[in-house]
XYZ file of C-alpha atoms in Angstrom:
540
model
C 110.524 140.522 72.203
C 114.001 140.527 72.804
C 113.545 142.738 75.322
C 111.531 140.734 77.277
C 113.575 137.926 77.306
C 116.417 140.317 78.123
C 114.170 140.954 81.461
C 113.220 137.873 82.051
C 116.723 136.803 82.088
C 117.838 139.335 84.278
C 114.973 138.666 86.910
C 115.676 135.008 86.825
C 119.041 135.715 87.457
C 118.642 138.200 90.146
C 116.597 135.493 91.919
C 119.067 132.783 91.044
C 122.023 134.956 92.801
C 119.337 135.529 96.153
C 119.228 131.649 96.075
C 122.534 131.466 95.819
C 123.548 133.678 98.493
C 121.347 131.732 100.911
C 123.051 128.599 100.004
C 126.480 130.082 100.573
C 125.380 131.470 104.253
C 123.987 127.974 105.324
C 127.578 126.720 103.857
C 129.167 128.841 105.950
C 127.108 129.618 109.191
C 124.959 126.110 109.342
C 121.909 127.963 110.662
C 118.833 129.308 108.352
C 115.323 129.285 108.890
C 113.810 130.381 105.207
C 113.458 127.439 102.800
C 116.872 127.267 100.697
C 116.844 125.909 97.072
C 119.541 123.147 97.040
C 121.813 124.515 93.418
C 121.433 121.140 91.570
C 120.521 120.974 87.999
C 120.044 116.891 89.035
C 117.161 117.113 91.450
C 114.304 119.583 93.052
C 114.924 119.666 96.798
C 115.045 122.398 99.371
C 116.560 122.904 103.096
C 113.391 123.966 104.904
C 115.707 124.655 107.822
C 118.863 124.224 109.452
C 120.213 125.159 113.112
C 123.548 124.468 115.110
C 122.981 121.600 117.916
C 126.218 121.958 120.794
C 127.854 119.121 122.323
C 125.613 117.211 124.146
C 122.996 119.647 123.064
C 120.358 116.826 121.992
C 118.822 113.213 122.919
C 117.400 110.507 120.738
C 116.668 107.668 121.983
C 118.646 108.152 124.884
C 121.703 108.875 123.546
C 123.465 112.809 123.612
C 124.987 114.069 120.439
C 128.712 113.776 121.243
C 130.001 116.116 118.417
C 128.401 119.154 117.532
C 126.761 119.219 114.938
C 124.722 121.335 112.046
C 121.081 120.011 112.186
C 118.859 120.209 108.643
C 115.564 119.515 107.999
C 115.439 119.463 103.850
C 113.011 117.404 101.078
C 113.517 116.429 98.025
C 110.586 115.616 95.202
C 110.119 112.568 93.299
C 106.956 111.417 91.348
C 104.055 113.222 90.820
C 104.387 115.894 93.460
C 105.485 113.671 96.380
C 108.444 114.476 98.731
C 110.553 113.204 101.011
C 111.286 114.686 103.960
C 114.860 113.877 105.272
C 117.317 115.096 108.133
C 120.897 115.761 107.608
C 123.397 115.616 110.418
C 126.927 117.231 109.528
C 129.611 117.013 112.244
C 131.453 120.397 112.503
C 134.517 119.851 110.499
C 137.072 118.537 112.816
C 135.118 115.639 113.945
C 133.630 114.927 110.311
C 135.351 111.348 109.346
C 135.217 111.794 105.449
C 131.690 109.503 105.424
C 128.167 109.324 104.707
C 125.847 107.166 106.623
C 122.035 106.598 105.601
C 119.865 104.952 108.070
C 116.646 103.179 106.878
C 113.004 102.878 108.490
C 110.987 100.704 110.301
C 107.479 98.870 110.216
C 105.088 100.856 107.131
C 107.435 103.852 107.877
C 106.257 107.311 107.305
C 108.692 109.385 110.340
C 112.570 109.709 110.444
C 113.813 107.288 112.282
C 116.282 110.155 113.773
C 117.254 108.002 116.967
C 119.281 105.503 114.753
C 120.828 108.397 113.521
C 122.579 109.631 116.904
C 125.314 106.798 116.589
C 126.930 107.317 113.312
C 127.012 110.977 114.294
C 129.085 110.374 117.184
C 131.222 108.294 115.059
C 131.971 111.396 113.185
C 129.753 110.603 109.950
C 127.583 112.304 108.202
C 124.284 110.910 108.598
C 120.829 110.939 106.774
C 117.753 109.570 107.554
C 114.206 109.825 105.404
C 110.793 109.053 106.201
C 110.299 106.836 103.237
C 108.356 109.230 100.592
C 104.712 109.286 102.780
C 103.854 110.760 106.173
C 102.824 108.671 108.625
C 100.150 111.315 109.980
C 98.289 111.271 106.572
C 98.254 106.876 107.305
C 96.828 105.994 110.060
C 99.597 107.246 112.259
C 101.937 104.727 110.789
C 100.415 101.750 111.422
C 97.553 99.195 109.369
C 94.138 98.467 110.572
C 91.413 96.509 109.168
C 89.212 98.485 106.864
C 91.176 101.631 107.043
C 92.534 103.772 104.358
C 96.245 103.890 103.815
C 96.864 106.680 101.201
C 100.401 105.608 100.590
C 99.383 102.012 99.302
C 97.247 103.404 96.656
C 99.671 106.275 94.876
C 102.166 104.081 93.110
C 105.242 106.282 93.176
C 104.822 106.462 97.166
C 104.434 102.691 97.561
C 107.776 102.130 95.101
C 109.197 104.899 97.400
C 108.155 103.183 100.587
C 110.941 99.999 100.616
C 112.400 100.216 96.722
C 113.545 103.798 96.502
C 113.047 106.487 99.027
C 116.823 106.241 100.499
C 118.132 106.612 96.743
C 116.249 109.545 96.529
C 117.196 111.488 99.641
C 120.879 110.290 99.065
C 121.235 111.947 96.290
C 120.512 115.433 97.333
C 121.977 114.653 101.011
C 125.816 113.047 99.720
C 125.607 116.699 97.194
C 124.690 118.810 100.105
C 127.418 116.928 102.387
C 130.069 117.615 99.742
C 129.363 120.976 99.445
C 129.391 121.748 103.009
C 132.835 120.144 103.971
C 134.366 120.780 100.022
C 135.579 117.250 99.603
C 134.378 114.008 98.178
C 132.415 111.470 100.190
C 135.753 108.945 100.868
C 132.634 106.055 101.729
C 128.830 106.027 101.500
C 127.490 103.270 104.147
C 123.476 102.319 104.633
C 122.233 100.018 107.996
C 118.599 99.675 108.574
C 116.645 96.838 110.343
C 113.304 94.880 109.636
C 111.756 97.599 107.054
C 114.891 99.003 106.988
C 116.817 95.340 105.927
C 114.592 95.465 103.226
C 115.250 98.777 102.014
C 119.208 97.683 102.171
C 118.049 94.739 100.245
C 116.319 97.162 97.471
C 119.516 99.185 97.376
C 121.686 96.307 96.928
C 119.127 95.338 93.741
C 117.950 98.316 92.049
C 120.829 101.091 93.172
C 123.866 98.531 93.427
C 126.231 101.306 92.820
C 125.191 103.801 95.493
C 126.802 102.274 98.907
C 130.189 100.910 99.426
C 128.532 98.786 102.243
C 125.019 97.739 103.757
C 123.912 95.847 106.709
C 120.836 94.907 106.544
C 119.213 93.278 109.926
C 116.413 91.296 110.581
C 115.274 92.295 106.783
C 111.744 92.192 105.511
C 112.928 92.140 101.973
C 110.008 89.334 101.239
C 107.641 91.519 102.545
C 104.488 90.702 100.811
C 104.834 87.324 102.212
C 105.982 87.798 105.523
C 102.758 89.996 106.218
C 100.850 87.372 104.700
C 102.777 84.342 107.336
C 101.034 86.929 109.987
C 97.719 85.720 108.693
C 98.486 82.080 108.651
C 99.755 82.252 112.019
C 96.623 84.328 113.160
C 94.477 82.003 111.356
C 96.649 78.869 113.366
C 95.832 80.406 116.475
C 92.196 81.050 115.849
C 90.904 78.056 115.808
C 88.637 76.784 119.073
C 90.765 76.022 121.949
C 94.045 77.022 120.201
C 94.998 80.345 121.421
C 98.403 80.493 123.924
C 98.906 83.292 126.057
C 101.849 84.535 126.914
C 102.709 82.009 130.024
C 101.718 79.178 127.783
C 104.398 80.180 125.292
C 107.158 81.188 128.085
C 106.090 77.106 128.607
C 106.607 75.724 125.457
C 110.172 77.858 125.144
C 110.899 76.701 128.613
C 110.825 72.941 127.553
C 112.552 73.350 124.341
C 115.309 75.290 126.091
C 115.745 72.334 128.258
C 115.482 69.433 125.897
C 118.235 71.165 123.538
C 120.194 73.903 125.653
C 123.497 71.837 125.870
C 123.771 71.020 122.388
C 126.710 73.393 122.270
C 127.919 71.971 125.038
C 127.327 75.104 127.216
C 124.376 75.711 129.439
C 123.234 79.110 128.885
C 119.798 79.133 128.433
C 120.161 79.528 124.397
C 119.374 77.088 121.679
C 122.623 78.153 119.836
C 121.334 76.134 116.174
C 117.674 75.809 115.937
C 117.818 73.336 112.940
C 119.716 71.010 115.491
C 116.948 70.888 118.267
C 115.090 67.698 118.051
C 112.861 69.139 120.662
C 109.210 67.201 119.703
C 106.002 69.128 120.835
C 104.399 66.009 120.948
C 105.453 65.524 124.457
C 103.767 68.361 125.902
C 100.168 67.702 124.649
C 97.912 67.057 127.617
C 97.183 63.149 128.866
C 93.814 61.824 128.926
C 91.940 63.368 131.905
C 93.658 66.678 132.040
C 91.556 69.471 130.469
C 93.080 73.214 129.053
C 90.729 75.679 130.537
C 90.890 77.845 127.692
C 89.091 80.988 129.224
C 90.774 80.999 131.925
C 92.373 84.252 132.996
C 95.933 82.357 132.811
C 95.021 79.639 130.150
C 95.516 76.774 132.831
C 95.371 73.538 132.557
C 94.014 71.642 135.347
C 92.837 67.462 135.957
C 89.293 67.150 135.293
C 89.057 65.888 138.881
C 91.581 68.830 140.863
C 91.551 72.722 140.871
C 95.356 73.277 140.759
C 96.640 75.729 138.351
C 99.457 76.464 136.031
C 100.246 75.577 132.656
C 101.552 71.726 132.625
C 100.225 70.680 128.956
C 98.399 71.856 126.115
C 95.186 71.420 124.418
C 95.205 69.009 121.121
C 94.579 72.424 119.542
C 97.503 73.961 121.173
C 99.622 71.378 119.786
C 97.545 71.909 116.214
C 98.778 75.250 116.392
C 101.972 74.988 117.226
C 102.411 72.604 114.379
C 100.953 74.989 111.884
C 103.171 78.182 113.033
C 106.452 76.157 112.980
C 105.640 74.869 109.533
C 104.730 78.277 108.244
C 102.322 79.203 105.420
C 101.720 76.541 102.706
C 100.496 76.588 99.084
C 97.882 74.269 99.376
C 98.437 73.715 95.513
C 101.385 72.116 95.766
C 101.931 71.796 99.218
C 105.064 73.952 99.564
C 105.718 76.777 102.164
C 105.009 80.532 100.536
C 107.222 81.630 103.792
C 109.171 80.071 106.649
C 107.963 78.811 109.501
C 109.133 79.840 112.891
C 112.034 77.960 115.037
C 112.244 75.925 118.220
C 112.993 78.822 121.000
C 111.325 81.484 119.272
C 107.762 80.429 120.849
C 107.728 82.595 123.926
C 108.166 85.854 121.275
C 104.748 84.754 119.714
C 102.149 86.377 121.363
C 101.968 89.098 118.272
C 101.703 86.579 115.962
C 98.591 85.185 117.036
C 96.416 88.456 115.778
C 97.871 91.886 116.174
C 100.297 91.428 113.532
C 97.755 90.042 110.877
C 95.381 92.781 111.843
C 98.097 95.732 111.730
C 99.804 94.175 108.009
C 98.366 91.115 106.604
C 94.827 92.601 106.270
C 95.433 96.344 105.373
C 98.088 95.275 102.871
C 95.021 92.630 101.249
C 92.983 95.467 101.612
C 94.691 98.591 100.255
C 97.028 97.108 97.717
C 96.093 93.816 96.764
C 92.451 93.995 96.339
C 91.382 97.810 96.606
C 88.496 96.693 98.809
C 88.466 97.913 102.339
C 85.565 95.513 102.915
C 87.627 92.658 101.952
C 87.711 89.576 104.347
C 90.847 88.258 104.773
C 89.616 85.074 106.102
C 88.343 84.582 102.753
C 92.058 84.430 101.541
C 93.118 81.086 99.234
C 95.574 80.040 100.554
C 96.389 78.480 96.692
C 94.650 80.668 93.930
C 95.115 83.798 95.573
C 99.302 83.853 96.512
C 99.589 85.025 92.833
C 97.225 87.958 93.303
C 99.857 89.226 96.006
C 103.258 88.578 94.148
C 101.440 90.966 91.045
C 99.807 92.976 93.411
C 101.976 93.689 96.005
C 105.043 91.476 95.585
C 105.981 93.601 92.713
C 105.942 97.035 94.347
C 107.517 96.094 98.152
C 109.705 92.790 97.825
C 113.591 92.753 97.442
C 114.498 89.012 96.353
C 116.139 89.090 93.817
C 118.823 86.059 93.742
C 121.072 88.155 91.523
C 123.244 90.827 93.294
C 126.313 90.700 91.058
C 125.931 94.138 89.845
C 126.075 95.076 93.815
C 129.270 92.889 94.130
C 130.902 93.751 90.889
C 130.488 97.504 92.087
C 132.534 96.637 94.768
C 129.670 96.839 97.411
C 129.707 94.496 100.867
C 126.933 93.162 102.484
C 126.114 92.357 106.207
C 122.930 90.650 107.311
C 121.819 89.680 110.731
C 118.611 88.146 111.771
C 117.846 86.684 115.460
C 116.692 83.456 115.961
C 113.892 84.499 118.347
C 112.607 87.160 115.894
C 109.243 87.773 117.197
C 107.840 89.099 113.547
C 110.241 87.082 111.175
C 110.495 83.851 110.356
C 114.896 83.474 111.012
C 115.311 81.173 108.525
C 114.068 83.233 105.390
C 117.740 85.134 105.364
C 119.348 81.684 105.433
C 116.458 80.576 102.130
C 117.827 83.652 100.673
C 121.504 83.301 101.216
C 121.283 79.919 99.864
C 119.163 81.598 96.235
C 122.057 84.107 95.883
C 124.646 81.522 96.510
C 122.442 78.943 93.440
C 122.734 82.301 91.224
C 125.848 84.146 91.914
C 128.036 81.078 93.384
C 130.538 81.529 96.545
C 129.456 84.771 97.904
C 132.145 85.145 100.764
C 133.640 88.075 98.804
C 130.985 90.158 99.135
C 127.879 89.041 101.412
C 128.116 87.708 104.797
C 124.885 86.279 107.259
C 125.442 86.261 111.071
C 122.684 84.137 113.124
C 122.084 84.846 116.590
C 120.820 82.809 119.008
C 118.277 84.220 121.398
C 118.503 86.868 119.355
C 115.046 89.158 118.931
C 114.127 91.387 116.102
C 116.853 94.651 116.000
C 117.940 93.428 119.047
C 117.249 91.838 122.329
C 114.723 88.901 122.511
C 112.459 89.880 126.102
C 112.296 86.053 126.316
C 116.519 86.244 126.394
C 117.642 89.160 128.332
C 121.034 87.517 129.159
C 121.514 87.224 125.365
C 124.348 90.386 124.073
C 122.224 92.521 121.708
C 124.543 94.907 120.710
C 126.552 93.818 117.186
C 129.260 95.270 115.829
C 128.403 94.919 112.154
C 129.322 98.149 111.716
C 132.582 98.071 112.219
C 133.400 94.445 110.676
C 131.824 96.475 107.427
C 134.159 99.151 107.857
C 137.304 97.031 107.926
C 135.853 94.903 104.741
C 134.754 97.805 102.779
C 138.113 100.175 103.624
C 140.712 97.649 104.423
C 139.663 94.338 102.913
C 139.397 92.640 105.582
C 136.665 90.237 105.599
C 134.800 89.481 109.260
C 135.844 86.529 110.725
C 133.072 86.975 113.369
C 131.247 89.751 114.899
C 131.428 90.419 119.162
C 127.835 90.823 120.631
C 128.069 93.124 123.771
C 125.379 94.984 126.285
C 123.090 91.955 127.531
C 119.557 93.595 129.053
C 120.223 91.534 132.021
C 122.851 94.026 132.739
C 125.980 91.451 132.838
C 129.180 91.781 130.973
C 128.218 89.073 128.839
C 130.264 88.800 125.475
C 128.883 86.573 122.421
C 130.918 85.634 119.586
C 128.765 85.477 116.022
C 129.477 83.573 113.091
C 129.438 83.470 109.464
C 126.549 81.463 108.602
C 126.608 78.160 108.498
C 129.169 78.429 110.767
C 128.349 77.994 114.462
C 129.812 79.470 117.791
C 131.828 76.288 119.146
C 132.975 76.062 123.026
C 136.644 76.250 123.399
C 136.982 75.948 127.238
C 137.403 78.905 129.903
C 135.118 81.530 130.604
C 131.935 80.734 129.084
C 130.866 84.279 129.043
C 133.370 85.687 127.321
C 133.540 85.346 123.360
C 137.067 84.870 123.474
C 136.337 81.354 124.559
C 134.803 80.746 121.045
C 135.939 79.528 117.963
C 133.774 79.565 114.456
C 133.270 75.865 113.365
C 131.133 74.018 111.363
C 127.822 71.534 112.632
C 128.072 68.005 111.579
C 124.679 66.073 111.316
C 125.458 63.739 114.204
C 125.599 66.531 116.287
C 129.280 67.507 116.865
C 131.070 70.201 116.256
C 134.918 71.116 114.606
């Protein structure tokens, strides 16, 4: 017997030293292409295969790699035999900046979002990006449909993977891996992701508040079980007979409201710079007695009952109806009180989604798959009372990030940037504000440590396609960096890189703080100032 165990012993080391030879070599010479055991007694993950990318050697997303850099495709197990498959970027050495950036997903996930990866890389970090614990190719390619199967909503360690903990997981073997590789400590560990990704830096700041130094989270889905259920309501708002809007009947509605409240910030710009401050009505745009909405029509004109002249000049009473019932937002009929936000005055002409394709994409595969295990379910069916508590147990449980209490995040040190646009076409923008203000009843002033930036005419990641002369480029990023690494807290954050293709500059603010007009060059955020709104409509 001893024997044998002397053998076995032997073998397992001779196989242990093979592993770690091939570990040294990718160490050494970046580039392998036979799976690698990664030596940690902590996890189970493996580089499937790595390769050296020059200079300007690859393009995601239109953007070149400006270092070069050692490319590795790795996975790491969690649960009962699931994965996740991750890519780690490492800088060669003499651009590497000492950090570690993870970059979250998008939508129900299930690919690498690699292209957000390309500009932390060129900022020298090293930079890891997951595809959330499930492939998208085994769901649906990615995305929900009405009665089809989504395996990743029925295995329980995948769907707790999907938003709650797949970027813990990688992280773990990918901040080991990048230590080994450079032989030196991580000096800061940073996350950003956007709309799935928010949520997931939402989930890190809850249930891993010790992993990141700092987060910015954008445009974050973090109530997700009840944002894809808003899809429905606003589906089921624009359902009704008579009640859809196309897409030039919304660019209407936005139109008008851009006009009634435009100048409220004393600068004409085409941007409703506080929402909450419009006193736009949309009253005055339902049609006057003797003017019909053709509602078939090609266009969705409305026309006199006694001419043929086209265009959208009013809308239906069901128009109106509608409108109503999507800026209101979802309500518990049992006590009358909104399950999610509604959306703002602005925002309309980024609707056209939300009057079906989003409810039939999320709202109805998540009822389906993880709230009722019945492919066959009707959502239309839905209570919009009795039934809200079958999706906080459900689903609520499994994919929301809402917790009020983040002090184990800030006592850890960790900072915390949020963005959301105001013309978000799949989130309701005031749910981060709702949010702030639960953190702020539970945890009190929050200025140390957690900072929301607004921004008008702002879209969902980025530019708005109803506001292409709004900046949608924000330097979060490096407003975290200063707070995190030099304690400087952000004042404001500079929006750059309109679509339009001007040189406009936008100065953001620290919600509730506002944007206000200083004189000079109106385009320029230099000729802003951070004050507060006062109720009669002024500003200081």
């Amino acid at each position: 017997m001893a024997l044998l165990i002397c053998f076995a012993l032997l073998i397992l080391a001779f196989f242990r030293q093979i592993a770690f030879g091939q570990w040294d070599e990718f160490l050494v010479e970046c580039g392998s292409s036979e799976p690698i055991h990664i030596p940690s007694d902590d996890f189970n993950a493996y580089i499937v295969s790595s390769t050296h990318v020059p200079a300007n050697g690859l393009n995601e997303g239109g953007k070149w790699n400006t270092y070069p850099f050692c490319q590795v495709w790795a996975y790491i197990e969690y649960g009962s035999g699931d994965v996740v498959n991750f890519q780690l970027w490492l800088p060669d050495a003499e651009f590497y900046n000492g950090k570690y950036t993870a970059v979250g997903n998008g939508g129900m996930a299930g690919y690498i979002s690699v292209w957000d990866m390309m500009t932390p890389l060129n900022s020298g970090f090293a930079v890891a990006g997951g595809d959330s614990g499930h492939k998208s190719s085994d769901n649906n390619g990615g995305s929900g449909a009405p009665g089809v199967y989504l395996p990743y909503l029925h295995d329980l360690d995948q769907t707790l993977a999907w938003i709650h903990n797949s970027i813990a997981i990688f992280t773990e073997a990918a901040t080991f891996m990048i230590s080994e590789y450079y032989a030196q400590e991580i000096l800061y560990k940073y996350y950003v992701g956007c709309s799935t990704g928010g949520a997931q830096g939402f989930a890190l700041a809850q249930y891993h508040p010790d992993l990141f130094d700092g987060i910015v989270a954008g445009c974050p889905g973090n109530w997700y079980s009840h944002l894809a259920l808003s899809f429905l309501w606003n589906y089921q708002q624009a359902s009704k007979l008579n009640a859809f809007m196309n897409q030039e009947t919304l660019n209407f509605i936005t139109t008008k409201a851009v006009e009634a409240c435009d100048t409220i910030d004393g600068v004409q710009d085409g941007v409703i710079e506080n929402p909450l401050n419009c006193d736009f009505d949309i009253e005055d745009l339902r049609c006057p007695p003797g003017v019909t909405v053709i509602p078939d029509a090609p266009d969705n004109s409305t026309v006199p009952s006694s001419s043929n002249s086209s265009g959208v000049a009013c809308l239906s009473d069901a128009q109106v109806e509608a409108t109503k019932g999507i800026y209101a937002g979802p309500l518990d009929l049992r006590s009358g009180f909104n399950t999610y936000p509604g959306f703002d005055i602005g925002s309309e002409t980024q609707w056209l989604s939300q009057e079906g394709d989003l409810a039939k994409g999320f709202s109805i595969p998540i009822l389906q798959n993880l709230v009722y295990r019945d492919l066959t379910y009707d959502a239309s069916e839905f209570d919009w009372g009795n039934n809200i508590g079958d999706l906080d147990i459900n689903a609520g449980l499994l994919i929301d990030a809402i917790s009020p209490n983040l002090t184990e995040f800030r006592d850890a040190g960790g900072k915390m940037i949020v963005f959301q646009g105001w013309t978000d076409p799949y989130n309701a923008a005031t749910w981060p504000i709702e949010h702030l203000e639960q953190i702020e009843s539970h945890t009190g002033d929050t200025s140390s440590f957690f900072k929301l930036f607004m921004i008008p005419g702002g879209g969902h990641c980025g530019a708005a396609s109803g506001y292409p002369q709004v900046p949608a480029n924000y330097q979060t990023g490096v407003r975290l960096r200063d707070w995190v690494e030099s304690g400087v807290e952000p004042q404001f954050v500079v929006s750059t890189s309109p679509p339009d293709g001007s040189v406009r500059t936008r100065m953001l603010c620290p919600w509730p703080k506002v944007a206000v007009y200083q004189g000079g060059d109106s385009e320029s955020w230099e000729s802003y100032s951070c004050g507060d709104w006062l109720h009669n409509g002024q500003y200081w």
